[in-house]
């Protein structure tokens, strides 16, 4: 898969059902800044640790005019069993067929898993996070990706990760929001 969404692109209409039955419609968020995240699968401990950070910071993001939309390459049932237990206040969409992953050019790499495993501190954090499970080692080796989108619907930041634990940090997201709000 090669990236198909790049900095400067407009995000095409997107309507999908969330794992909890809500409908996500990008058009309804036309005046919001967006953080769109493509996680691996709902059982991934690294993804769940980042999801927890997003939940903890959601009220701040929302007060700054940003909405969060996340995708998991999992069924709605798998999301409910793993990531859904965190009760995120934002949109979580299951995409087991990876249609949106293909549309956004999300990469896969077995080397990404190896790079993650060669970072002992990350591995220890995952093992003791309360999210660790062996199911997360199965399935396609998806590398997470983050997209920051302006309220005009233009992709401003594209972050394709090199390993399973790599995302834009909360600090980087807050810095981007501050910059957006000052422009």
Tab-separated table of C-alpha atoms in Angstrom:
chain	number	residue	atom	x	y	z
A	1	UNK	CA	0.000	0.000	0.000
A	2	UNK	CA	1.350	3.393	-0.898
A	3	UNK	CA	0.244	6.669	0.665
A	4	UNK	CA	-2.678	8.186	-1.174
A	5	UNK	CA	-3.502	11.016	1.256
A	6	UNK	CA	-0.789	13.646	1.467
A	7	UNK	CA	-0.233	17.045	3.009
A	8	UNK	CA	-2.328	19.624	1.164
A	9	UNK	CA	-4.982	17.132	0.035
A	10	UNK	CA	-8.661	17.632	0.783
A	11	UNK	CA	-10.295	14.743	2.594
A	12	UNK	CA	-13.047	13.170	0.489
A	13	UNK	CA	-16.505	12.607	2.014
A	14	UNK	CA	-16.471	9.879	4.598
A	15	UNK	CA	-19.518	8.254	6.174
A	16	UNK	CA	-19.282	5.113	8.282
A	17	UNK	CA	-20.927	3.341	11.164
A	18	UNK	CA	-18.963	3.312	14.414
A	19	UNK	CA	-18.542	0.183	16.508
A	20	UNK	CA	-21.119	1.478	19.001
A	21	UNK	CA	-23.812	2.039	16.352
A	22	UNK	CA	-23.351	5.806	15.933
A	23	UNK	CA	-22.904	7.136	12.426
A	24	UNK	CA	-19.833	9.163	11.603
A	25	UNK	CA	-20.273	11.703	8.808
A	26	UNK	CA	-17.288	13.890	8.002
A	27	UNK	CA	-19.611	16.535	6.513
A	28	UNK	CA	-21.131	17.121	9.971
A	29	UNK	CA	-17.679	18.139	11.249
A	30	UNK	CA	-16.978	20.555	8.404
A	31	UNK	CA	-15.865	23.383	10.713
A	32	UNK	CA	-13.832	21.218	13.098
A	33	UNK	CA	-10.151	20.474	13.102
A	34	UNK	CA	-9.652	16.722	12.940
A	35	UNK	CA	-7.237	14.114	14.170
A	36	UNK	CA	-7.729	10.912	12.182
A	37	UNK	CA	-5.800	7.927	13.484
A	38	UNK	CA	-5.398	4.521	11.927
A	39	UNK	CA	-4.514	2.021	14.638
A	40	UNK	CA	-3.487	-1.579	14.111
A	41	UNK	CA	-6.170	-3.783	15.630
A	42	UNK	CA	-8.318	-3.364	18.708
A	43	UNK	CA	-6.201	-5.777	20.784
A	44	UNK	CA	-2.902	-3.935	20.166
A	45	UNK	CA	-1.495	-2.805	23.543
A	46	UNK	CA	0.398	0.122	21.986
A	47	UNK	CA	-2.785	1.312	20.288
A	48	UNK	CA	-4.757	1.005	23.515
A	49	UNK	CA	-2.118	2.936	25.463
A	50	UNK	CA	-2.333	5.778	22.916
A	51	UNK	CA	-6.143	5.576	22.922
A	52	UNK	CA	-6.050	6.049	26.703
A	53	UNK	CA	-3.905	9.192	26.308
A	54	UNK	CA	-6.349	10.561	23.743
A	55	UNK	CA	-9.273	9.925	26.089
A	56	UNK	CA	-7.443	11.674	28.933
A	57	UNK	CA	-6.838	14.741	26.727
A	58	UNK	CA	-10.105	14.726	24.790
A	59	UNK	CA	-11.802	17.546	26.709
A	60	UNK	CA	-8.837	19.825	25.973
A	61	UNK	CA	-8.857	18.871	22.289
A	62	UNK	CA	-12.614	19.376	22.059
A	63	UNK	CA	-12.359	22.802	23.731
A	64	UNK	CA	-9.796	23.753	21.055
A	65	UNK	CA	-12.252	22.829	18.283
A	66	UNK	CA	-10.817	19.432	17.358
A	67	UNK	CA	-12.639	16.143	16.923
A	68	UNK	CA	-10.981	12.717	16.910
A	69	UNK	CA	-11.806	9.858	14.554
A	70	UNK	CA	-10.064	6.517	14.973
A	71	UNK	CA	-9.996	3.379	12.866
A	72	UNK	CA	-9.129	-0.161	13.878
A	73	UNK	CA	-8.578	-3.017	11.410
A	74	UNK	CA	-10.989	-5.043	13.549
A	75	UNK	CA	-14.604	-6.084	13.674
A	76	UNK	CA	-17.033	-4.181	15.886
A	77	UNK	CA	-17.092	-7.188	18.225
A	78	UNK	CA	-13.297	-7.136	18.588
A	79	UNK	CA	-13.366	-3.403	19.266
A	80	UNK	CA	-16.019	-3.930	21.953
A	81	UNK	CA	-13.891	-6.687	23.531
A	82	UNK	CA	-10.652	-4.670	23.628
A	83	UNK	CA	-10.420	-0.945	22.807
A	84	UNK	CA	-14.135	-0.334	23.362
A	85	UNK	CA	-13.786	-1.083	27.064
A	86	UNK	CA	-12.127	2.315	27.460
A	87	UNK	CA	-15.390	4.108	26.539
A	88	UNK	CA	-13.790	6.707	24.270
A	89	UNK	CA	-15.977	9.809	23.831
A	90	UNK	CA	-14.914	10.133	20.190
A	91	UNK	CA	-15.515	8.106	17.043
A	92	UNK	CA	-14.124	4.577	16.725
A	93	UNK	CA	-14.708	2.846	13.396
A	94	UNK	CA	-14.046	-0.808	12.677
A	95	UNK	CA	-12.588	-1.508	9.249
A	96	UNK	CA	-11.745	-5.238	9.147
A	97	UNK	CA	-11.660	-5.211	5.337
A	98	UNK	CA	-9.219	-2.253	5.561
A	99	UNK	CA	-11.030	-0.232	2.893
A	100	UNK	CA	-10.243	3.088	4.578
A	101	UNK	CA	-6.698	1.903	5.295
A	102	UNK	CA	-6.216	1.384	1.555
A	103	UNK	CA	-7.853	4.722	0.745
A	104	UNK	CA	-5.486	6.575	3.112
A	105	UNK	CA	-2.429	4.535	2.062
A	106	UNK	CA	-1.715	2.967	5.444
A	107	UNK	CA	1.468	0.890	5.330
A	108	UNK	CA	2.256	-2.586	6.554
A	109	UNK	CA	5.683	-3.850	7.541
A	110	UNK	CA	7.004	-6.869	9.393
A	111	UNK	CA	10.083	-4.773	10.103
A	112	UNK	CA	7.806	-2.437	12.087
A	113	UNK	CA	7.125	-5.253	14.537
A	114	UNK	CA	10.839	-5.983	14.825
A	115	UNK	CA	11.652	-2.304	15.393
A	116	UNK	CA	9.065	-2.225	18.155
A	117	UNK	CA	10.445	-5.355	19.799
A	118	UNK	CA	13.949	-3.870	19.762
A	119	UNK	CA	12.797	-1.032	22.025
A	120	UNK	CA	12.798	-2.655	25.471
A	121	UNK	CA	11.216	0.296	27.302
A	122	UNK	CA	8.272	0.334	24.893
A	123	UNK	CA	7.865	-3.409	25.232
A	124	UNK	CA	7.937	-3.231	29.047
A	125	UNK	CA	5.358	-0.421	29.042
A	126	UNK	CA	3.097	-2.528	26.823
A	127	UNK	CA	3.532	-5.647	28.940
A	128	UNK	CA	2.579	-3.839	32.139
A	129	UNK	CA	-0.049	-1.515	30.657
A	130	UNK	CA	-2.989	-3.784	31.390
A	131	UNK	CA	-3.597	-4.032	27.636
A	132	UNK	CA	-1.082	-6.744	26.751
A	133	UNK	CA	-2.373	-9.927	25.100
A	134	UNK	CA	-1.015	-12.413	22.600
A	135	UNK	CA	-3.808	-11.821	20.076
A	136	UNK	CA	-2.148	-8.540	19.165
A	137	UNK	CA	0.736	-10.454	17.572
A	138	UNK	CA	-1.594	-11.957	14.953
A	139	UNK	CA	-2.987	-10.305	11.868
A	140	UNK	CA	-1.432	-7.965	9.340
A	141	UNK	CA	1.604	-5.920	10.427
A	142	UNK	CA	-0.128	-2.546	10.096
A	143	UNK	CA	1.890	0.550	10.920
A	144	UNK	CA	-0.236	3.243	12.612
A	145	UNK	CA	-0.756	6.583	10.892
A	146	UNK	CA	-1.997	9.965	12.112
A	147	UNK	CA	-3.501	12.797	10.073
A	148	UNK	CA	-4.141	16.332	11.325
A	149	UNK	CA	-6.718	18.152	9.232
A	150	UNK	CA	-7.565	21.844	9.279
A	151	UNK	CA	-11.108	23.130	9.762
A	152	UNK	CA	-11.088	23.817	6.005
A	153	UNK	CA	-10.702	20.067	5.404
A	154	UNK	CA	-7.085	20.193	4.236
A	155	UNK	CA	-4.572	17.605	5.412
A	156	UNK	CA	-1.845	19.547	7.229
A	157	UNK	CA	0.191	16.807	8.947
A	158	UNK	CA	0.723	13.203	7.839
A	159	UNK	CA	2.570	10.895	10.212
A	160	UNK	CA	3.194	7.334	8.985
A	161	UNK	CA	4.922	5.406	11.745
A	162	UNK	CA	7.941	3.135	11.574
A	163	UNK	CA	6.877	0.834	14.403
A	164	UNK	CA	3.755	-0.250	16.265
A	165	UNK	CA	4.102	2.292	19.086
A	166	UNK	CA	4.874	5.393	17.017
A	167	UNK	CA	2.182	8.113	16.950
A	168	UNK	CA	2.107	11.866	17.077
A	169	UNK	CA	2.587	12.670	20.753
A	170	UNK	CA	-0.049	14.499	22.768
A	171	UNK	CA	2.404	17.414	22.942
A	172	UNK	CA	2.775	17.519	19.163
A	173	UNK	CA	-0.996	17.504	18.732
A	174	UNK	CA	-1.429	20.307	21.291
A	175	UNK	CA	1.318	22.345	19.589
A	176	UNK	CA	-0.427	21.940	16.218
A	177	UNK	CA	-3.754	23.010	17.732
A	178	UNK	CA	-2.177	26.073	19.283
A	179	UNK	CA	-0.639	27.018	15.951
A	180	UNK	CA	-3.983	26.480	14.161
A	181	UNK	CA	-5.807	28.633	16.676
A	182	UNK	CA	-3.237	31.450	16.335
A	183	UNK	CA	-3.428	31.566	12.516
